[in-house]
Amino acid sequence: MKKILSVITLLCVFAACSQEKNTDKPKEEVKEETKKNTILLADPTIFYNNGVYYLYGTTSGNIPNGEGFQVYTSSDLKDWKGPVGAQNGLALKKGDSYGDKGFWAPQVLSYKNKFYMIYTANENIATAVSDSPLGPFKSETKEPIIKTGNQIDPFVFIDENGKKYLYFVKLTNGNRIFAAEINDDLQSIKPETLTECISETLPWENTENTNWPVTEGPTVLKHNGLYYLIYSANDFRNIDYAVGYATSKSAFGPWEKSKDSPIISRKNTSQNGIGHGDIFWDKDQKMHYVLHTHFSKSAVSPRKAAIIDVEFVGNELKAVNNSFSFLNN
């Protein structure tokens, strides 16, 4: 029985990789941070539509992440307004969707004249739809996309040929990144296509040598015929949480991890716990990566949203030096 309880304890500690821990937040530091107006979001994503940037993420700070997803807006990536979601600042609200806790790591995309949000709740993945990026996003079925096991951190990639893929993290012997074709309704996958992509294999991906290694937060893009899978590794509470990437000639792999990884870490940003974000392009087609950091040198949460520029040098993906900045409102 002791052995079983130990395993359960480990799973509880490590599986909830995106969960905020409000006990981490020193009051005096939060008060000082409030003066700076840094946006407190974890697992952020930015969606650009008709001249407006929309920022979503796992709610952080004083708003419980069991309530839904906030959204902020900007016209220039510098001055942000919000939260401005359709429902008291929320773009998606608990009760309109699948799940009742742990709303983590959303992605928003435009598809078939609607706006779709793919998100995590109750350690599973679901889809919600809206007529506006501000919401309200609502789930038609209030059921998870995958009905067996537990999975988090979804990302939908639509290839040039129209095929659609769901990349996500499966909670099984660690946080491991999987992929599957997703059906045209973005509500279900083709289970026969389920394929493991990435797990922890390199020293930088598990600096604390834990029994539950973490690779998570996938984003996928295509460049010069190569698929790029950008991911974060280490537990999010670890100061060495960082971002690397792998490439493949196929959407399903096999994936070759870059020897330059991690490309974003505390070593080139001076920020602890930096990672788990999303690639986006601004109105001038300049590429950026939006991510979160630890609250401070001594506290993990509430986590803060920031941007760093990234670029391709040939087929290598690199962070641009001295381009890191926090998002403020």
Short mmCIF file of C-alpha atoms in Angstrom, two decimals:
data_model
loop_
_atom_site.label_atom_id
_atom_site.label_comp_id
_atom_site.label_asym_id
_atom_site.label_seq_id
_atom_site.Cartn_x
_atom_site.Cartn_y
_atom_site.Cartn_z
CA MET A 1 0.00 0.00 0.00
CA LYS A 2 2.87 2.41 0.83
CA LYS A 3 4.34 1.85 -2.60
CA ILE A 4 1.03 2.60 -4.30
CA LEU A 5 0.58 5.78 -2.28
CA SER A 6 4.10 6.92 -3.17
CA VAL A 7 3.41 6.53 -6.89
CA ILE A 8 0.13 8.42 -6.58
CA THR A 9 1.90 11.21 -4.70
CA LEU A 10 4.52 11.53 -7.41
CA LEU A 11 1.87 11.70 -10.11
CA CYS A 12 0.00 14.41 -8.24
CA VAL A 13 3.15 16.47 -7.80
CA PHE A 14 4.44 16.35 -11.34
CA ALA A 15 1.46 15.83 -13.63
CA ALA A 16 -0.17 19.18 -13.00
CA CYS A 17 2.58 21.02 -14.81
CA SER A 18 0.67 24.23 -15.42
CA GLN A 19 -1.10 24.63 -12.07
CA GLU A 20 -0.55 27.90 -10.20
CA LYS A 21 0.58 27.72 -6.59
CA ASN A 22 -0.67 30.89 -4.90
CA THR A 23 1.30 30.06 -1.74
CA ASP A 24 4.44 30.89 -3.74
CA LYS A 25 3.66 34.58 -3.94
CA PRO A 26 5.31 36.92 -1.39
CA LYS A 27 2.88 39.81 -0.68
CA GLU A 28 5.53 42.52 -0.75
CA GLU A 29 6.81 41.33 -4.13
CA VAL A 30 3.31 41.18 -5.61
CA LYS A 31 2.65 44.73 -4.41
CA GLU A 32 5.85 45.95 -6.08
CA GLU A 33 5.05 44.03 -9.26
CA THR A 34 1.56 45.56 -9.40
CA LYS A 35 3.21 48.97 -9.71
CA LYS A 36 5.02 47.76 -12.81
CA ASN A 37 1.77 46.38 -14.35
CA THR A 38 3.44 43.28 -15.73
CA ILE A 39 0.75 40.93 -17.07
CA LEU A 40 0.49 37.81 -14.92
CA LEU A 41 -0.21 34.90 -17.27
CA ALA A 42 1.39 31.48 -17.64
CA ASP A 43 1.53 29.29 -20.79
CA PRO A 44 0.73 32.34 -22.95
CA THR A 45 -0.25 32.48 -26.61
CA ILE A 46 -0.75 35.46 -28.94
CA PHE A 47 -3.26 35.42 -31.82
CA TYR A 48 -3.13 38.19 -34.46
CA ASN A 49 -6.32 39.15 -36.29
CA ASN A 50 -7.27 42.26 -38.27
CA GLY A 51 -4.65 44.54 -36.76
CA VAL A 52 -5.17 43.39 -33.17
CA TYR A 53 -3.02 41.10 -31.03
CA TYR A 54 -4.91 38.91 -28.57
CA LEU A 55 -3.04 37.51 -25.56
CA TYR A 56 -4.39 34.46 -23.71
CA GLY A 57 -2.91 32.10 -21.15
CA THR A 58 -3.30 30.24 -17.89
CA THR A 59 -4.64 32.80 -15.45
CA SER A 60 -2.18 33.76 -12.78
CA GLY A 61 -2.04 35.95 -9.70
CA ASN A 62 -5.35 36.74 -8.01
CA ILE A 63 -7.63 35.09 -10.60
CA PRO A 64 -7.99 31.31 -10.08
CA ASN A 65 -7.22 29.26 -13.19
CA GLY A 66 -10.40 27.32 -12.51
CA GLU A 67 -12.54 30.21 -13.76
CA GLY A 68 -11.56 30.17 -17.45
CA PHE A 69 -9.26 32.20 -19.73
CA GLN A 70 -8.58 35.93 -19.70
CA VAL A 71 -7.71 37.87 -22.86
CA TYR A 72 -5.72 41.09 -23.33
CA THR A 73 -5.44 43.15 -26.54
CA SER A 74 -2.80 45.36 -28.13
CA SER A 75 -2.24 47.11 -31.45
CA ASP A 76 1.54 47.30 -31.14
CA LEU A 77 2.69 44.52 -28.73
CA LYS A 78 3.78 47.22 -26.27
CA ASP A 79 0.65 48.67 -24.70
CA TRP A 80 -1.86 46.05 -23.57
CA LYS A 81 -5.44 46.52 -22.42
CA GLY A 82 -7.30 44.10 -20.27
CA PRO A 83 -8.46 41.73 -19.36
CA VAL A 84 -11.17 42.56 -21.93
CA GLY A 85 -12.91 39.22 -22.52
CA ALA A 86 -16.63 39.23 -23.28
CA GLN A 87 -17.50 37.87 -19.83
CA ASN A 88 -15.93 40.05 -17.13
CA GLY A 89 -12.54 39.84 -18.79
CA LEU A 90 -12.79 36.14 -19.60
CA ALA A 91 -12.86 34.92 -23.19
CA LEU A 92 -13.91 31.47 -21.97
CA LYS A 93 -15.79 31.00 -18.72
CA LYS A 94 -16.31 27.91 -16.63
CA GLY A 95 -19.78 26.54 -17.26
CA ASP A 96 -19.71 27.35 -20.98
CA SER A 97 -17.18 24.66 -21.66
CA TYR A 98 -15.81 21.24 -20.84
CA GLY A 99 -14.25 20.99 -17.38
CA ASP A 100 -14.58 22.76 -14.07
CA LYS A 101 -10.95 23.23 -12.96
CA GLY A 102 -7.39 23.57 -14.22
CA PHE A 103 -7.98 25.73 -17.32
CA TRP A 104 -4.50 25.76 -18.82
CA ALA A 105 -2.54 26.50 -21.99
CA PRO A 106 -5.07 27.70 -24.59
CA GLN A 107 -4.46 28.13 -28.32
CA VAL A 108 -6.72 30.26 -30.54
CA LEU A 109 -7.01 30.00 -34.32
CA SER A 110 -9.29 31.21 -37.09
CA TYR A 111 -10.97 28.35 -38.96
CA LYS A 112 -14.07 28.15 -41.18
CA ASN A 113 -15.16 31.72 -40.40
CA LYS A 114 -15.13 31.01 -36.66
CA PHE A 115 -12.59 31.33 -33.87
CA TYR A 116 -11.57 28.11 -32.15
CA MET A 117 -9.93 27.74 -28.77
CA ILE A 118 -8.16 24.45 -28.03
CA TYR A 119 -7.47 24.22 -24.32
CA THR A 120 -6.81 22.05 -21.28
CA ALA A 121 -9.28 21.50 -18.43
CA ASN A 122 -9.46 18.71 -15.86
CA GLU A 123 -6.17 17.43 -17.35
CA ASN A 124 -7.81 16.77 -20.70
CA ILE A 125 -8.14 18.65 -23.99
CA ALA A 126 -11.27 20.26 -25.41
CA THR A 127 -12.44 22.68 -28.11
CA ALA A 128 -14.58 25.82 -27.80
CA VAL A 129 -15.92 28.09 -30.55
CA SER A 130 -16.75 31.81 -30.78
CA ASP A 131 -17.69 34.49 -33.29
CA SER A 132 -15.08 36.81 -31.75
CA PRO A 133 -11.54 36.44 -30.38
CA LEU A 134 -12.88 38.13 -27.23
CA GLY A 135 -15.41 35.34 -26.75
CA PRO A 136 -17.57 34.09 -25.36
CA PHE A 137 -16.00 30.77 -26.36
CA LYS A 138 -18.34 27.85 -25.79
CA SER A 139 -17.88 24.10 -26.10
CA GLU A 140 -20.53 22.42 -28.21
CA THR A 141 -20.12 18.94 -26.75
CA LYS A 142 -18.56 19.66 -23.34
CA GLU A 143 -16.51 16.50 -23.82
CA PRO A 144 -12.75 16.06 -24.18
CA ILE A 145 -11.20 15.42 -27.59
CA ILE A 146 -9.43 12.29 -26.29
CA LYS A 147 -11.51 10.23 -23.90
CA THR A 148 -8.87 7.93 -22.42
CA GLY A 149 -5.97 8.88 -20.17
CA ASN A 150 -4.87 12.39 -19.28
CA GLN A 151 -3.37 14.95 -21.62
CA ILE A 152 -2.57 18.68 -21.58
CA ASP A 153 -0.95 21.48 -23.63
CA PRO A 154 -2.71 21.19 -27.02
CA PHE A 155 -1.52 22.76 -30.27
CA VAL A 156 -3.25 22.44 -33.65
CA PHE A 157 -1.07 22.66 -36.77
CA ILE A 158 -2.67 22.86 -40.23
CA ASP A 159 -0.29 21.73 -42.97
CA GLU A 160 -0.02 23.14 -46.50
CA ASN A 161 -2.01 20.19 -47.87
CA GLY A 162 -4.87 20.87 -45.46
CA LYS A 163 -4.10 18.00 -43.07
CA LYS A 164 -4.60 18.93 -39.46
CA TYR A 165 -2.55 17.67 -36.53
CA LEU A 166 -3.04 17.90 -32.79
CA TYR A 167 0.18 18.00 -30.77
CA PHE A 168 -0.21 17.57 -27.04
CA VAL A 169 1.36 16.24 -23.85
CA LYS A 170 0.35 12.83 -22.58
CA LEU A 171 0.80 12.23 -18.86
CA THR A 172 2.37 8.79 -18.93
CA ASN A 173 5.73 8.00 -17.28
CA GLY A 174 6.50 11.69 -17.48
CA ASN A 175 5.18 14.51 -19.64
CA ARG A 176 5.62 13.23 -23.21
CA ILE A 177 4.68 14.98 -26.45
CA PHE A 178 2.39 13.10 -28.83
CA ALA A 179 0.69 13.89 -32.14
CA ALA A 180 -2.39 12.67 -33.98
CA GLU A 181 -4.40 13.76 -36.97
CA ILE A 182 -7.38 15.80 -35.84
CA ASN A 183 -10.66 15.62 -37.74
CA ASP A 184 -12.07 18.57 -39.68
CA ASP A 185 -14.45 19.50 -36.86
CA LEU A 186 -11.47 19.96 -34.50
CA GLN A 187 -13.46 17.96 -31.96
CA SER A 188 -11.90 14.49 -32.30
CA ILE A 189 -8.73 12.74 -33.45
CA LYS A 190 -8.01 9.76 -35.67
CA PRO A 191 -6.83 7.38 -32.93
CA GLU A 192 -4.97 5.11 -35.34
CA THR A 193 -2.56 8.00 -36.08
CA LEU A 194 -1.52 8.57 -32.45
CA THR A 195 2.29 8.81 -32.36
CA GLU A 196 4.82 9.67 -29.67
CA CYS A 197 7.12 12.50 -30.73
CA ILE A 198 9.32 13.78 -27.91
CA SER A 199 10.30 12.70 -24.42
CA GLU A 200 13.19 13.57 -22.12
CA THR A 201 16.49 12.18 -23.40
CA LEU A 202 19.06 14.98 -22.94
CA PRO A 203 20.75 16.34 -19.77
CA TRP A 204 19.31 19.86 -20.14
CA GLU A 205 15.77 18.43 -20.22
CA ASN A 206 15.95 16.97 -16.69
CA THR A 207 18.50 18.88 -14.67
CA GLU A 208 17.10 17.64 -11.35
CA ASN A 209 17.04 13.96 -12.43
CA THR A 210 13.41 13.55 -11.41
CA ASN A 211 11.43 10.32 -11.79
CA TRP A 212 8.79 12.21 -13.77
CA PRO A 213 10.72 13.99 -16.55
CA VAL A 214 8.94 16.76 -18.42
CA THR A 215 8.79 17.79 -22.07
CA GLU A 216 5.74 19.96 -22.77
CA GLY A 217 4.22 23.09 -24.33
CA PRO A 218 4.57 22.07 -28.01
CA THR A 219 4.33 24.51 -30.91
CA VAL A 220 4.81 23.30 -34.48
CA LEU A 221 5.67 25.26 -37.63
CA LYS A 222 7.13 24.55 -41.05
CA HIS A 223 10.16 26.19 -42.68
CA ASN A 224 12.00 25.20 -45.87
CA GLY A 225 10.13 21.89 -45.96
CA LEU A 226 11.12 20.97 -42.39
CA TYR A 227 8.75 20.64 -39.45
CA TYR A 228 9.89 22.36 -36.26
CA LEU A 229 8.60 21.16 -32.89
CA ILE A 230 9.36 23.78 -30.24
CA TYR A 231 8.98 22.57 -26.66
CA SER A 232 9.88 23.26 -23.04
CA ALA A 233 11.63 20.86 -20.68
CA ASN A 234 12.10 20.40 -16.93
CA ASP A 235 9.36 20.91 -14.35
CA PHE A 236 7.98 24.46 -14.61
CA ARG A 237 9.04 25.15 -11.00
CA ASN A 238 12.68 24.42 -11.87
CA ILE A 239 14.82 27.50 -12.57
CA ASP A 240 16.25 25.55 -15.53
CA TYR A 241 12.88 25.30 -17.29
CA ALA A 242 13.84 26.22 -20.86
CA VAL A 243 12.94 26.03 -24.55
CA GLY A 244 14.42 23.81 -27.25
CA TYR A 245 13.34 22.42 -30.59
CA ALA A 246 13.52 19.39 -32.85
CA THR A 247 13.09 18.98 -36.61
CA SER A 248 11.61 16.36 -38.89
CA LYS A 249 10.74 15.79 -42.54
CA SER A 250 7.38 14.43 -41.41
CA ALA A 251 4.66 15.84 -39.17
CA PHE A 252 4.94 12.67 -37.08
CA GLY A 253 8.72 12.45 -36.94
CA PRO A 254 11.15 10.92 -36.28
CA TRP A 255 12.32 14.12 -34.61
CA GLU A 256 15.96 15.17 -34.40
CA LYS A 257 16.66 17.40 -31.43
CA SER A 258 18.73 20.49 -32.09
CA LYS A 259 22.26 20.48 -30.72
CA ASP A 260 21.81 24.20 -29.98
CA SER A 261 18.99 23.57 -27.49
CA PRO A 262 17.99 25.09 -25.22
CA ILE A 263 17.69 28.21 -27.37
CA ILE A 264 15.82 30.17 -24.68
CA SER A 265 16.88 29.74 -21.05
CA ARG A 266 17.98 31.64 -17.97
CA LYS A 267 21.47 31.75 -19.46
CA ASN A 268 20.52 34.09 -22.32
CA THR A 269 17.62 35.93 -20.65
CA SER A 270 18.60 36.15 -16.94
CA GLN A 271 15.09 34.91 -16.12
CA ASN A 272 14.30 31.82 -14.07
CA GLY A 273 11.76 29.25 -15.24
CA ILE A 274 11.44 30.65 -18.73
CA GLY A 275 9.38 28.81 -21.32
CA HIS A 276 6.07 27.26 -22.34
CA GLY A 277 4.80 29.68 -24.92
CA ASP A 278 3.94 29.96 -28.58
CA ILE A 279 5.39 31.23 -31.84
CA PHE A 280 3.57 34.06 -33.58
CA TRP A 281 4.21 36.53 -36.39
CA ASP A 282 3.52 40.23 -36.08
CA LYS A 283 1.92 42.45 -38.73
CA ASP A 284 5.33 42.86 -40.40
CA GLN A 285 5.87 39.08 -40.47
CA LYS A 286 8.56 39.29 -37.82
CA MET A 287 8.66 36.13 -35.69
CA HIS A 288 8.35 36.14 -31.90
CA TYR A 289 7.96 33.65 -29.08
CA VAL A 290 5.64 34.57 -26.22
CA LEU A 291 6.39 32.76 -22.94
CA HIS A 292 6.26 32.98 -19.17
CA THR A 293 8.90 33.38 -16.47
CA HIS A 294 9.02 32.84 -12.74
CA PHE A 295 7.68 35.75 -10.70
CA SER A 296 11.09 36.55 -9.25
CA LYS A 297 14.42 35.03 -8.30
CA SER A 298 12.83 33.61 -5.15
CA ALA A 299 9.21 32.86 -6.18
CA VAL A 300 7.74 30.78 -8.99
CA SER A 301 4.20 32.16 -9.03
CA PRO A 302 2.35 34.14 -10.20
CA ARG A 303 4.16 33.74 -13.48
CA LYS A 304 4.77 36.69 -15.82
CA ALA A 305 4.20 36.98 -19.57
CA ALA A 306 6.99 38.13 -21.87
CA ILE A 307 8.16 38.11 -25.51
CA ILE A 308 11.46 37.30 -27.14
CA ASP A 309 12.27 37.63 -30.84
CA VAL A 310 13.29 34.49 -32.73
CA GLU A 311 14.58 34.03 -36.25
CA PHE A 312 15.82 31.43 -38.70
CA VAL A 313 19.50 31.43 -39.60
CA GLY A 314 19.45 28.97 -42.47
CA ASN A 315 17.54 26.08 -40.97
CA GLU A 316 18.55 26.83 -37.40
CA LEU A 317 16.09 28.53 -35.07
CA LYS A 318 17.68 31.09 -32.77
CA ALA A 319 16.63 33.61 -30.15
CA VAL A 320 17.61 37.21 -30.93
CA ASN A 321 19.99 38.62 -28.33
CA ASN A 322 18.74 41.44 -26.11
CA SER A 323 15.17 41.20 -27.45
CA PHE A 324 13.49 39.93 -24.27
CA SER A 325 10.72 42.10 -22.81
CA PHE A 326 7.86 41.71 -20.34
CA LEU A 327 4.28 42.45 -21.38
CA ASN A 328 2.72 45.34 -19.48
CA ASN A 329 -0.67 46.99 -19.27
#
